[in-house]
């Protein structure tokens, strides 16, 4: 005997009981939207709509993956960032909403109409593509060490129809000699062995995107020092960092000789980025 059909609301209620995340209802709605191709508004407007056997089977399979802790973005294969929908894979970080604060900070700077910009450790290409979406005159270069991330950022540039050049490089090592008005990066900044590495989505993301030495600051130290050789006079360095690293990062900027140094907070009111200007 075949199982009775479930309505959207019944399927969502069943899923909420299985998904052990912090946002079971949202997760379940996103998965059901993926399976049915319907918007989340439609489930709310027509909760009694019945799912087909095939839809229910597919939905339960995705719910099982989520209940094992797999990130929603990996299950869906995409993640929204800024006004873009980006492909994501397990080769790099899933773009986080707080990283949009870097994009906002960069857009507030007084930069030339045809500003030259580099996004180091671009991952999905999130920061670089959001900047290009807002400033069509900017010339944006992006780099990542991991070949699969380079390929991913190139696919995302194509998907968004934005003219981003992506190269494989250990920070500036493979970049042609030139000067930039803006160097921007969300580098790895978690301490080796940090307890956060064994929790939530982070367990499914590669160390290459997360970890940077015993105090988490190896990459940031390198970028603060190296960027001096690549910035135009008056050019800006904008770096994301951990909620507890603001003071240490400002001190690195000061020691290196940047001015206008400022740390800004994210949507959760935590220190999240520091910027400074090179003379
Ligand atoms: C925290 S993730 C940020 C990804 C993306 N920019 C974002 O904000 O979502 C850091 C990225 O830096 C890259 N990365 C790590 N070490 C690097 C290096 N030495 N040179 C260039 N990229 C590096 C990683 O592969 C990863 O994609």
XYZ file of N, CA and C and ligand atoms in Angstrom:
864
model
N 0.839 -1.196 0.000
C 0.000 0.000 0.000
C 0.879 1.252 0.000
N 0.576 2.216 -0.890
C 1.436 3.403 -0.934
C 1.129 4.330 0.247
N 2.139 5.092 0.646
C 1.990 6.016 1.787
C 1.044 7.149 1.413
N 0.308 7.698 2.407
C -0.556 8.842 2.079
C 0.292 10.034 1.664
N -0.252 10.863 0.777
C 0.471 12.066 0.356
C 0.508 13.051 1.518
N 1.587 13.799 1.601
C 1.678 14.830 2.639
C 1.473 16.196 2.000
N 0.901 17.104 2.775
C 0.815 18.490 2.318
C 2.165 19.153 2.611
N 2.348 20.335 2.013
C 3.587 21.093 2.278
C 3.763 21.294 3.777
N 2.705 21.705 4.448
C 2.813 22.025 5.876
C 3.180 20.771 6.679
N 2.564 19.638 6.330
C 2.877 18.397 7.062
C 4.337 17.985 6.819
N 4.774 18.124 5.573
C 6.165 17.748 5.256
C 7.138 18.670 5.995
N 6.804 19.962 6.052
C 7.683 20.912 6.748
C 7.725 20.595 8.245
N 6.565 20.274 8.814
C 6.513 19.960 10.255
C 7.347 18.709 10.539
N 7.233 17.695 9.676
C 8.019 16.472 9.854
C 9.520 16.781 9.798
N 9.900 17.644 8.814
C 11.320 17.984 8.638
C 11.851 18.753 9.846
N 11.032 19.675 10.376
C 11.481 20.486 11.520
C 11.829 19.595 12.707
N 11.106 18.508 12.843
C 11.379 17.581 13.946
C 12.673 16.805 13.745
N 13.169 16.765 12.516
C 14.388 15.972 12.237
C 15.637 16.831 12.161
N 15.472 18.063 11.662
C 16.652 18.917 11.458
C 17.068 19.497 12.810
N 18.292 19.236 13.204
C 18.721 19.704 14.529
C 19.506 20.996 14.474
N 19.237 21.851 13.486
C 20.024 23.086 13.367
C 19.401 24.195 14.207
N 20.002 25.389 14.123
C 19.459 26.530 14.876
C 18.228 27.113 14.195
N 18.032 26.781 12.920
C 16.909 27.369 12.171
C 16.208 26.289 11.365
N 15.574 25.308 12.061
C 14.992 24.165 11.339
C 13.901 24.546 10.346
N 13.057 25.508 10.698
C 11.944 25.869 9.801
C 12.478 26.504 8.505
N 13.417 27.444 8.685
C 13.997 28.100 7.501
C 14.699 27.064 6.621
N 15.493 26.199 7.257
C 16.213 25.177 6.495
C 15.234 24.305 5.714
N 14.171 23.875 6.408
C 13.196 22.991 5.769
C 12.522 23.706 4.586
N 12.207 24.989 4.774
C 11.556 25.734 3.685
C 12.494 25.874 2.482
N 13.773 26.131 2.759
C 14.732 26.274 1.653
C 14.857 24.961 0.875
N 14.864 23.846 1.614
C 14.997 22.540 0.954
C 13.734 22.216 0.148
N 12.567 22.555 0.716
C 11.323 22.272 -0.010
C 11.221 23.152 -1.256
N 11.710 24.391 -1.143
C 11.708 25.283 -2.309
C 12.585 24.697 -3.410
N 13.726 24.130 -3.005
C 14.636 23.524 -3.975
C 13.964 22.349 -4.696
N 13.274 21.514 -3.906
C 12.670 20.299 -4.460
C 11.490 20.621 -5.382
N 10.682 21.589 -4.978
C 9.444 21.851 -5.723
C 9.598 22.939 -6.778
N 10.620 23.802 -6.593
C 10.745 24.951 -7.490
C 9.750 26.054 -7.123
N 9.074 25.911 -5.980
C 8.103 26.920 -5.548
C 8.786 27.897 -4.590
N 8.209 29.095 -4.467
C 8.779 30.075 -3.539
C 8.314 29.743 -2.117
N 9.055 30.250 -1.134
C 8.668 30.013 0.262
C 7.335 30.693 0.569
N 7.055 31.804 -0.107
C 5.779 32.504 0.098
C 4.623 31.572 -0.295
N 4.856 30.774 -1.322
C 3.769 29.899 -1.789
C 3.406 28.848 -0.730
N 4.440 28.324 -0.006
C 4.107 27.331 1.047
C 3.214 27.957 2.106
N 3.501 29.258 2.374
C 2.718 29.915 3.430
C 1.310 30.220 2.934
N 1.227 30.614 1.681
C -0.084 30.972 1.138
C -0.953 29.715 0.905
N -0.317 28.616 0.485
C -1.075 27.381 0.172
C -0.465 26.184 0.899
N -0.511 26.197 2.256
C 0.154 25.136 3.026
C -0.449 23.753 2.780
N -1.686 23.739 2.258
C -2.372 22.443 2.070
C -2.023 21.782 0.737
N -1.184 22.421 -0.096
C -0.804 21.815 -1.377
C -0.113 20.469 -1.122
N -0.536 19.436 -1.844
C 0.052 18.099 -1.615
C 1.323 17.919 -2.449
N 2.280 17.228 -1.871
C 3.514 16.905 -2.593
C 3.316 15.590 -3.332
N 3.987 15.428 -4.457
C 3.947 14.140 -5.147
C 4.877 13.171 -4.401
N 4.752 11.881 -4.687
C 5.639 10.874 -4.062
C 7.097 11.226 -4.307
N 7.355 11.605 -5.566
C 8.734 11.888 -5.967
C 9.299 13.093 -5.207
N 8.471 14.125 -5.099
C 8.910 15.336 -4.370
C 9.181 15.000 -2.904
N 8.280 14.200 -2.315
C 8.428 13.871 -0.891
C 9.696 13.047 -0.652
N 9.929 12.119 -1.545
C 11.120 11.257 -1.406
C 12.399 12.106 -1.500
N 12.413 12.993 -2.506
C 13.578 13.872 -2.699
C 13.760 14.772 -1.477
N 12.648 15.344 -0.997
C 12.701 16.249 0.162
C 13.246 15.518 1.388
N 12.756 14.324 1.631
C 13.209 13.573 2.814
C 14.703 13.240 2.707
N 15.153 12.989 1.498
C 16.582 12.706 1.296
C 17.418 13.941 1.675
N 16.990 15.130 1.224
C 17.733 16.359 1.547
C 17.660 16.662 3.042
N 16.510 16.416 3.630
C 16.347 16.651 5.079
C 17.301 15.737 5.856
N 17.447 14.493 5.379
C 18.357 13.554 6.062
C 19.789 14.088 5.998
N 20.176 14.640 4.845
C 21.540 15.206 4.723
C 21.708 16.374 5.687
N 20.708 17.229 5.751
C 20.796 18.390 6.649
C 20.855 17.941 8.111
N 20.100 16.887 8.441
C 20.084 16.444 9.841
C 21.421 15.805 10.224
N 22.236 15.438 9.208
C 23.593 14.931 9.493
C 24.588 16.104 9.637
N 24.103 17.339 9.477
C 24.960 18.503 9.702
C 25.522 19.134 8.444
N 25.193 18.561 7.262
C 25.724 19.150 6.025
C 25.145 20.560 5.838
N 25.986 21.548 5.493
C 25.464 22.912 5.350
C 24.389 22.997 4.263
N 23.404 23.823 4.509
C 22.333 24.059 3.527
C 22.931 24.460 2.178
N 23.924 25.353 2.223
C 24.498 25.860 0.961
C 25.142 24.734 0.154
N 25.750 23.744 0.835
C 26.350 22.622 0.112
C 25.261 21.726 -0.476
N 24.169 21.564 0.251
C 23.078 20.720 -0.261
C 22.433 21.380 -1.484
N 22.211 22.705 -1.373
C 21.566 23.413 -2.487
C 22.547 23.664 -3.630
N 23.852 23.802 -3.253
C 24.868 24.099 -4.274
C 24.955 25.580 -4.596
N 24.219 26.389 -3.854
C 24.320 27.832 -4.095
C 24.019 28.597 -2.812
N 24.427 29.874 -2.819
C 24.235 30.732 -1.648
C 24.092 32.168 -2.139
N 23.151 32.887 -1.546
C 23.000 34.303 -1.916
C 24.043 35.128 -1.183
N 24.609 36.090 -1.883
C 25.548 37.045 -1.288
C 25.337 38.371 -2.002
N 25.120 39.440 -1.197
C 24.814 40.737 -1.796
C 23.595 40.547 -2.686
N 23.631 40.958 -3.957
C 22.453 40.733 -4.804
C 22.691 39.567 -5.760
N 23.662 38.715 -5.410
C 24.078 37.657 -6.334
C 23.723 36.279 -5.782
N 23.502 35.326 -6.672
C 23.397 33.934 -6.242
C 24.636 33.225 -6.764
N 25.434 32.707 -5.830
C 26.734 32.137 -6.195
C 26.744 30.624 -6.025
N 27.419 29.949 -6.939
C 27.657 28.507 -6.760
C 28.627 28.340 -5.593
N 28.388 27.352 -4.757
C 29.340 27.046 -3.681
C 29.716 25.568 -3.736
N 30.940 25.279 -3.323
C 31.405 23.892 -3.225
C 32.192 23.779 -1.917
N 32.638 22.569 -1.636
C 33.389 22.374 -0.387
C 34.858 22.775 -0.546
N 35.228 23.434 -1.659
C 36.631 23.831 -1.877
C 36.986 25.134 -1.185
N 35.969 25.865 -0.735
C 36.249 27.164 -0.108
C 35.109 27.522 0.833
N 35.211 28.723 1.401
C 34.214 29.172 2.378
C 32.849 29.407 1.724
N 31.784 29.115 2.458
C 30.445 29.545 2.056
C 30.369 31.041 2.403
N 30.070 31.911 1.444
C 30.052 33.352 1.764
C 29.086 33.661 2.912
N 29.543 34.497 3.847
C 28.749 34.844 5.026
C 28.149 36.242 4.876
N 26.954 36.458 5.442
C 26.346 37.795 5.375
C 27.275 38.877 5.931
N 28.016 38.585 7.009
C 28.867 39.627 7.610
C 29.935 40.130 6.646
N 30.316 39.312 5.682
C 31.327 39.751 4.702
C 30.770 40.852 3.795
N 29.444 40.976 3.745
C 28.864 42.088 2.982
C 29.288 43.436 3.583
N 29.652 43.441 4.877
C 30.129 44.695 5.511
C 31.413 45.174 4.830
N 32.242 44.248 4.334
C 33.462 44.653 3.609
C 33.083 45.341 2.300
N 32.086 44.780 1.646
C 31.634 45.357 0.373
C 31.104 46.764 0.637
N 30.289 46.900 1.689
C 29.743 48.230 2.030
C 30.866 49.209 2.325
N 31.855 48.769 3.112
C 32.963 49.659 3.483
C 33.720 50.096 2.235
N 33.956 49.175 1.324
C 34.699 49.506 0.094
C 33.921 50.491 -0.760
N 32.615 50.315 -0.825
C 31.796 51.194 -1.670
C 31.711 52.609 -1.106
N 31.947 52.736 0.216
C 31.904 54.071 0.842
C 33.196 54.858 0.626
N 34.269 54.182 0.226
C 35.550 54.877 0.051
C 35.504 55.782 -1.170
N 36.287 56.861 -1.096
C 36.364 57.728 -2.279
C 37.435 57.176 -3.201
N 37.023 56.457 -4.202
C 37.962 55.822 -5.127
C 37.686 56.335 -6.542
N 38.714 56.289 -7.406
C 38.502 56.752 -8.777
C 37.415 55.936 -9.489
N 36.820 56.538 -10.512
C 35.756 55.852 -11.250
C 36.248 54.545 -11.860
N 37.524 54.563 -12.278
C 38.084 53.332 -12.859
C 39.095 52.703 -11.901
N 38.704 52.608 -10.635
C 39.604 52.112 -9.593
C 40.131 50.716 -9.930
N 41.403 50.497 -9.584
C 41.988 49.165 -9.743
C 41.942 48.475 -8.390
N 41.375 47.282 -8.395
C 41.047 46.597 -7.144
C 41.532 45.160 -7.218
N 42.042 44.645 -6.081
C 42.335 43.203 -6.026
C 41.674 42.601 -4.794
N 41.022 41.434 -4.999
C 40.403 40.671 -3.913
C 41.254 39.413 -3.725
N 41.955 39.356 -2.600
C 42.862 38.227 -2.358
C 42.172 37.160 -1.503
N 42.306 35.890 -1.924
C 41.589 34.809 -1.248
C 40.114 34.910 -1.610
N 39.849 34.971 -2.900
C 38.502 35.322 -3.382
C 37.473 34.217 -3.168
N 37.904 32.950 -3.055
C 36.949 31.847 -2.818
C 35.929 31.750 -3.943
N 34.651 31.926 -3.596
C 33.591 31.903 -4.613
C 33.641 33.120 -5.535
N 34.451 34.120 -5.159
C 34.463 35.387 -5.904
C 33.500 36.403 -5.302
N 32.960 36.076 -4.122
C 31.861 36.864 -3.545
C 32.149 38.369 -3.478
N 33.263 38.746 -2.847
C 33.531 40.178 -2.636
C 33.767 40.854 -3.986
N 34.647 40.253 -4.779
C 35.005 40.849 -6.073
C 33.773 41.031 -6.960
N 32.905 40.029 -6.993
C 31.727 40.098 -7.872
C 30.710 41.113 -7.358
N 30.569 41.203 -6.025
C 29.635 42.203 -5.477
C 30.131 43.610 -5.812
N 31.453 43.829 -5.734
C 32.001 45.150 -6.072
C 31.766 45.468 -7.551
N 32.004 44.469 -8.387
C 31.803 44.687 -9.828
C 30.333 44.934 -10.167
N 29.451 44.282 -9.424
C 28.015 44.487 -9.662
C 27.640 45.955 -9.400
N 28.302 46.550 -8.367
C 27.950 47.933 -7.984
C 28.753 48.989 -8.717
N 29.966 48.641 -9.154
C 30.851 49.640 -9.770
C 31.371 49.086 -11.097
N 30.613 49.317 -12.132
C 30.943 48.689 -13.416
C 32.261 49.222 -13.991
N 32.685 50.436 -13.547
C 33.923 50.994 -14.090
C 35.184 50.442 -13.423
N 35.026 49.782 -12.283
C 36.210 49.287 -11.569
C 36.830 48.095 -12.307
N 38.180 48.039 -12.228
C 38.870 46.891 -12.821
C 39.274 45.971 -11.680
N 38.607 44.847 -11.585
C 38.788 43.994 -10.409
C 39.503 42.700 -10.798
N 40.559 42.426 -10.040
C 41.315 41.188 -10.201
C 41.086 40.366 -8.933
N 40.993 39.059 -9.078
C 40.783 38.210 -7.904
C 41.795 37.078 -7.938
N 42.231 36.640 -6.757
C 43.219 35.558 -6.689
C 42.872 34.601 -5.564
N 43.217 33.335 -5.784
C 43.083 32.342 -4.716
C 44.180 31.306 -4.903
N 44.591 30.719 -3.795
C 45.651 29.711 -3.827
C 45.136 28.357 -4.325
N 43.877 28.077 -4.056
C 43.323 26.740 -4.321
C 42.762 26.685 -5.751
N 43.320 25.813 -6.611
C 42.866 25.785 -8.008
C 41.354 25.594 -8.155
N 40.760 24.750 -7.315
C 39.310 24.515 -7.444
C 38.519 25.778 -7.084
N 39.060 26.598 -6.191
C 38.385 27.863 -5.853
C 38.519 28.845 -7.019
N 39.672 28.846 -7.668
C 39.871 29.714 -8.840
C 38.835 29.355 -9.914
N 38.674 28.052 -10.163
C 37.710 27.602 -11.175
C 36.286 27.986 -10.766
N 36.000 27.863 -9.482
C 34.663 28.205 -8.971
C 34.376 29.700 -9.153
N 35.349 30.541 -8.793
C 35.156 31.997 -8.934
C 34.953 32.358 -10.415
N 35.693 31.667 -11.286
C 35.504 31.940 -12.730
C 34.104 31.545 -13.168
N 33.605 30.397 -12.679
C 32.237 29.977 -13.043
C 31.215 30.987 -12.519
N 31.463 31.488 -11.298
C 30.513 32.455 -10.734
C 30.528 33.771 -11.512
N 31.719 34.174 -11.972
C 31.798 35.402 -12.776
C 30.964 35.232 -14.045
N 31.096 34.063 -14.646
C 30.339 33.761 -15.873
C 28.836 33.750 -15.579
N 28.478 33.073 -14.497
C 27.072 32.958 -14.094
C 26.444 34.337 -13.852
N 27.245 35.258 -13.252
C 26.727 36.602 -12.944
C 26.905 37.554 -14.129
N 27.624 37.109 -15.160
C 27.845 37.974 -16.320
C 28.716 39.168 -15.976
N 29.711 38.957 -15.102
C 30.571 40.072 -14.682
C 32.019 39.804 -15.111
N 32.724 40.867 -15.542
C 34.053 40.678 -16.141
C 35.172 40.569 -15.108
N 35.182 39.496 -14.344
C 36.200 39.320 -13.299
C 37.343 38.457 -13.820
N 38.578 38.935 -13.617
C 39.748 38.112 -13.939
C 40.171 37.405 -12.656
N 40.327 36.075 -12.742
C 40.698 35.304 -11.546
C 41.984 34.546 -11.839
N 42.973 34.699 -10.964
C 44.225 33.979 -11.158
C 44.519 33.116 -9.927
N 45.367 32.110 -10.150
C 45.824 31.320 -9.011
C 47.094 31.981 -8.497
N 47.113 32.307 -7.218
C 48.293 32.955 -6.666
C 48.319 32.805 -5.150
N 49.517 32.610 -4.617
C 49.710 32.714 -3.176
C 49.796 34.209 -2.895
N 48.720 34.764 -2.346
C 48.563 36.213 -2.139
C 49.035 36.977 -3.383
N 50.074 37.854 -3.260
C 50.464 38.662 -4.424
C 51.478 37.951 -5.335
N 51.933 36.758 -4.985
C 53.112 36.176 -5.647
C 53.026 36.136 -7.172
N 51.855 35.789 -7.721
C 51.726 35.641 -9.179
C 51.069 36.855 -9.837
N 50.904 37.929 -9.076
C 50.248 39.124 -9.640
C 51.281 39.927 -10.422
N 50.921 40.323 -11.653
C 51.806 41.171 -12.484
C 52.070 42.472 -11.747
N 53.300 43.003 -11.815
C 53.573 44.266 -11.130
C 52.600 45.362 -11.573
N 51.945 45.988 -10.618
C 50.994 47.065 -10.882
C 50.600 47.666 -9.544
N 49.797 48.735 -9.581
C 49.362 49.342 -8.324
C 47.846 49.329 -8.228
N 47.362 49.212 -7.005
C 45.924 49.105 -6.772
C 45.436 50.268 -5.909
N 44.213 50.716 -6.183
C 43.569 51.725 -5.342
C 42.946 51.075 -4.114
N 42.667 49.780 -4.245
C 42.038 49.053 -3.130
C 42.518 47.606 -3.127
N 43.040 47.186 -1.966
C 43.323 45.763 -1.734
C 42.314 45.312 -0.690
N 41.563 44.277 -1.016
C 40.508 43.825 -0.101
C 40.631 42.324 0.077
N 40.380 41.842 1.292
C 40.509 40.404 1.507
C 39.726 39.963 2.739
N 39.139 38.785 2.598
C 38.623 38.050 3.753
C 39.501 36.802 3.839
N 40.650 36.910 4.496
C 41.589 35.784 4.516
C 41.216 34.785 5.617
N 41.863 33.633 5.657
C 41.660 32.746 6.808
C 42.160 33.470 8.061
N 41.409 33.351 9.183
C 41.890 34.047 10.390
C 41.561 33.318 11.695
N 41.302 32.024 11.600
C 41.011 31.266 12.827
C 42.293 30.609 13.335
N 42.431 30.591 14.665
C 43.610 29.957 15.283
C 43.573 28.448 15.071
N 44.749 27.873 14.854
C 44.828 26.405 14.792
C 44.241 25.832 16.094
N 43.401 24.812 15.959
C 42.862 24.140 17.144
C 41.713 24.872 17.810
N 41.252 25.976 17.242
C 40.135 26.730 17.838
C 38.899 25.833 17.947
N 38.165 25.955 19.063
C 37.008 25.078 19.293
C 35.899 25.299 18.251
N 35.844 26.508 17.634
C 34.791 26.765 16.638
C 34.939 25.875 15.404
N 36.170 25.345 15.185
C 36.409 24.548 13.975
C 35.641 23.226 13.980
N 35.183 22.802 15.171
C 34.483 21.513 15.231
C 32.970 21.710 15.369
N 32.496 22.917 15.037
C 31.058 23.195 15.201
C 30.399 23.659 13.908
N 29.146 23.288 13.742
C 28.306 23.837 12.658
C 28.884 23.636 11.266
N 28.568 24.593 10.384
C 28.956 24.500 8.977
C 30.466 24.433 8.797
N 31.198 25.081 9.705
C 32.657 25.181 9.586
C 33.324 23.805 9.461
N 32.693 22.769 10.069
C 33.257 21.403 9.982
C 33.345 20.921 8.537
N 32.512 21.499 7.676
C 32.451 21.045 6.278
C 33.225 21.957 5.342
N 33.947 22.935 5.902
C 34.705 23.859 5.066
C 36.201 23.565 5.238
N 37.014 23.821 4.182
C 38.418 23.394 4.244
C 39.265 24.299 5.142
N 40.262 23.711 5.777
C 41.182 24.491 6.624
C 41.824 25.631 5.839
N 42.060 25.389 4.522
C 42.717 26.416 3.703
C 41.929 27.724 3.685
N 40.621 27.649 3.971
C 39.793 28.858 3.974
C 39.637 29.430 5.379
N 40.092 28.687 6.386
C 39.740 29.058 7.759
C 40.934 29.373 8.657
N 41.954 28.525 8.589
C 42.982 28.520 9.633
C 44.234 29.251 9.186
N 44.802 30.052 10.113
C 45.992 30.810 9.745
C 46.960 30.954 10.916
N 47.637 29.857 11.222
C 48.694 29.909 12.230
C 48.183 29.854 13.655
N 49.133 29.915 14.596
C 48.777 29.659 15.991
C 47.926 30.770 16.598
N 48.034 32.010 16.082
C 47.170 33.074 16.608
C 46.129 33.530 15.584
N 46.058 32.828 14.453
C 45.062 33.167 13.427
C 45.440 34.369 12.566
N 46.604 34.959 12.837
C 46.927 36.235 12.175
C 48.011 36.136 11.106
N 48.471 34.934 10.785
C 49.573 34.809 9.809
C 49.233 35.486 8.480
N 48.056 35.177 7.936
C 47.687 35.736 6.623
C 47.526 37.252 6.728
N 46.893 37.711 7.783
C 46.662 39.161 7.941
C 47.998 39.893 8.069
N 48.932 39.334 8.847
C 50.267 39.957 8.975
C 50.912 40.101 7.593
N 50.836 39.016 6.807
C 51.439 39.002 5.480
C 50.781 40.073 4.590
N 49.464 40.139 4.624
C 48.743 41.074 3.742
C 48.993 42.522 4.136
N 49.063 42.797 5.435
C 49.314 44.171 5.894
C 50.693 44.622 5.417
N 51.673 43.751 5.513
C 53.037 44.114 5.117
C 53.160 44.214 3.597
N 52.671 43.192 2.902
C 52.871 43.131 1.449
C 52.086 44.195 0.685
N 50.898 44.533 1.180
C 50.030 45.453 0.428
C 50.695 46.809 0.219
N 51.601 47.188 1.128
C 52.298 48.480 0.985
C 52.960 48.604 -0.375
N 53.461 47.490 -0.903
C 54.193 47.535 -2.177
C 53.255 47.578 -3.378
N 51.961 47.400 -3.137
C 51.004 47.274 -4.249
C 49.954 48.373 -4.253
N 49.939 49.189 -3.204
C 48.915 50.241 -3.125
C 49.422 51.555 -3.704
N 48.552 52.260 -4.390
C 48.879 53.619 -4.840
C 48.947 54.499 -3.587
N 49.653 55.632 -3.658
C 49.597 56.546 -2.516
C 48.142 56.935 -2.274
N 47.685 56.786 -1.043
C 46.278 57.086 -0.728
C 45.356 55.896 -0.948
N 45.927 54.756 -1.405
C 45.105 53.552 -1.631
C 44.720 52.894 -0.302
N 43.667 52.094 -0.338
C 43.096 51.513 0.891
C 43.317 50.004 0.975
N 43.551 49.567 2.205
C 43.572 48.132 2.507
C 42.364 47.851 3.411
N 41.537 46.884 3.019
C 40.349 46.527 3.812
C 40.412 45.027 4.099
N 40.477 44.667 5.379
C 40.617 43.252 5.745
C 39.539 42.804 6.729
N 38.946 41.643 6.450
C 38.047 41.030 7.435
C 38.900 40.302 8.475
N 38.393 40.227 9.702
C 39.095 39.479 10.750
C 38.108 38.990 11.799
N 38.619 38.282 12.797
C 37.775 37.716 13.841
C 37.257 38.793 14.794
N 36.184 38.448 15.504
C 35.525 39.407 16.405
C 36.459 39.891 17.517
N 37.481 39.076 17.828
C 38.380 39.424 18.931
C 39.763 39.863 18.431
N 39.882 40.182 17.140
C 41.199 40.510 16.572
C 41.349 41.991 16.211
N 40.318 42.796 16.486
C 40.341 44.198 16.053
C 41.585 44.937 16.551
N 41.865 44.821 17.829
C 42.989 45.564 18.400
C 44.324 45.108 17.807
N 44.474 43.793 17.690
C 45.726 43.247 17.135
C 45.903 43.694 15.683
N 44.823 43.717 14.919
C 44.925 44.088 13.498
C 45.205 45.586 13.362
N 44.554 46.391 14.193
C 44.849 47.841 14.144
C 46.321 48.089 14.464
N 46.834 47.344 15.413
C 48.234 47.503 15.792
C 49.160 47.121 14.626
N 48.802 46.072 13.872
C 49.607 45.694 12.695
C 49.567 46.810 11.649
N 48.389 47.384 11.425
C 48.249 48.487 10.457
C 49.108 49.678 10.910
N 49.033 50.001 12.213
C 49.781 51.161 12.749
C 51.272 50.964 12.571
N 51.755 49.796 12.979
C 53.187 49.506 12.911
C 53.687 49.589 11.476
N 52.857 49.166 10.528
C 53.275 49.182 9.123
C 53.228 50.594 8.530
N 52.522 51.537 9.189
C 52.527 52.926 8.729
C 51.277 53.364 7.988
N 50.190 52.618 8.109
C 48.931 53.051 7.488
C 48.336 54.197 8.305
N 47.453 54.981 7.670
C 46.745 56.034 8.410
C 45.237 55.828 8.246
N 44.459 56.647 8.934
C 42.993 56.543 8.850
C 42.495 55.167 9.263
N 43.206 54.555 10.211
C 42.888 53.166 10.592
C 41.588 53.130 11.404
N 40.742 52.194 11.029
C 39.436 52.118 11.694
C 38.954 50.676 11.669
N 38.381 50.245 12.787
C 37.752 48.915 12.810
C 36.247 49.112 12.789
N 35.566 48.328 11.966
C 34.093 48.440 11.895
C 33.439 47.142 12.359
N 32.180 47.279 12.760
C 31.449 46.134 13.309
C 30.530 45.495 12.264
N 30.158 44.237 12.526
C 29.282 43.525 11.591
C 27.825 43.642 12.043
N 26.936 42.902 11.390
C 25.505 42.992 11.696
C 25.195 42.469 13.112
N 26.105 41.656 13.670
C 25.910 41.156 15.026
C 26.623 42.029 16.053
N 27.104 43.216 15.628
C 27.791 44.183 16.475
C 29.140 43.678 17.000
N 29.795 42.830 16.240
C 31.143 42.375 16.573
C 32.152 43.063 15.662
N 33.355 43.340 16.195
C 34.425 43.833 15.330
C 34.581 42.863 14.166
N 34.622 43.367 12.923
C 34.673 42.422 11.790
C 35.670 42.805 10.716
N 35.977 44.112 10.599
C 36.923 44.489 9.543
C 37.716 45.705 9.983
N 38.927 45.787 9.447
C 39.761 46.963 9.702
C 40.229 47.497 8.358
N 40.232 48.832 8.261
C 40.722 49.442 7.026
C 41.740 50.521 7.362
N 42.598 50.796 6.403
C 43.621 51.821 6.584
C 44.111 52.274 5.229
N 44.767 53.443 5.241
C 45.164 54.080 3.983
C 46.678 54.140 3.906
N 47.214 53.867 2.714
C 48.661 53.888 2.526
C 49.095 55.205 1.906
N 50.094 55.844 2.517
C 50.534 57.141 1.965
C 51.666 56.951 0.996
C 37.876 32.956 4.476
S 37.924 32.377 2.823
C 37.178 33.758 2.001
C 36.521 33.436 0.702
C 35.744 34.621 0.083
N 36.602 35.760 -0.137
C 34.603 35.050 0.989
O 34.710 36.108 1.624
O 33.611 34.321 1.074
C 39.652 32.540 2.479
C 40.087 32.196 1.077
O 41.505 32.421 1.015
C 42.101 31.422 0.216
N 43.522 31.343 0.585
C 44.088 30.730 1.646
N 45.414 30.899 1.648
C 45.705 31.648 0.544
C 46.920 32.132 -0.021
N 48.108 31.897 0.556
N 46.848 32.874 -1.152
C 45.645 33.114 -1.750
N 44.459 32.652 -1.266
C 44.487 31.926 -0.134
C 41.303 30.179 0.526
O 41.423 29.212 -0.488
C 39.888 30.755 0.646
O 39.215 30.712 -0.592
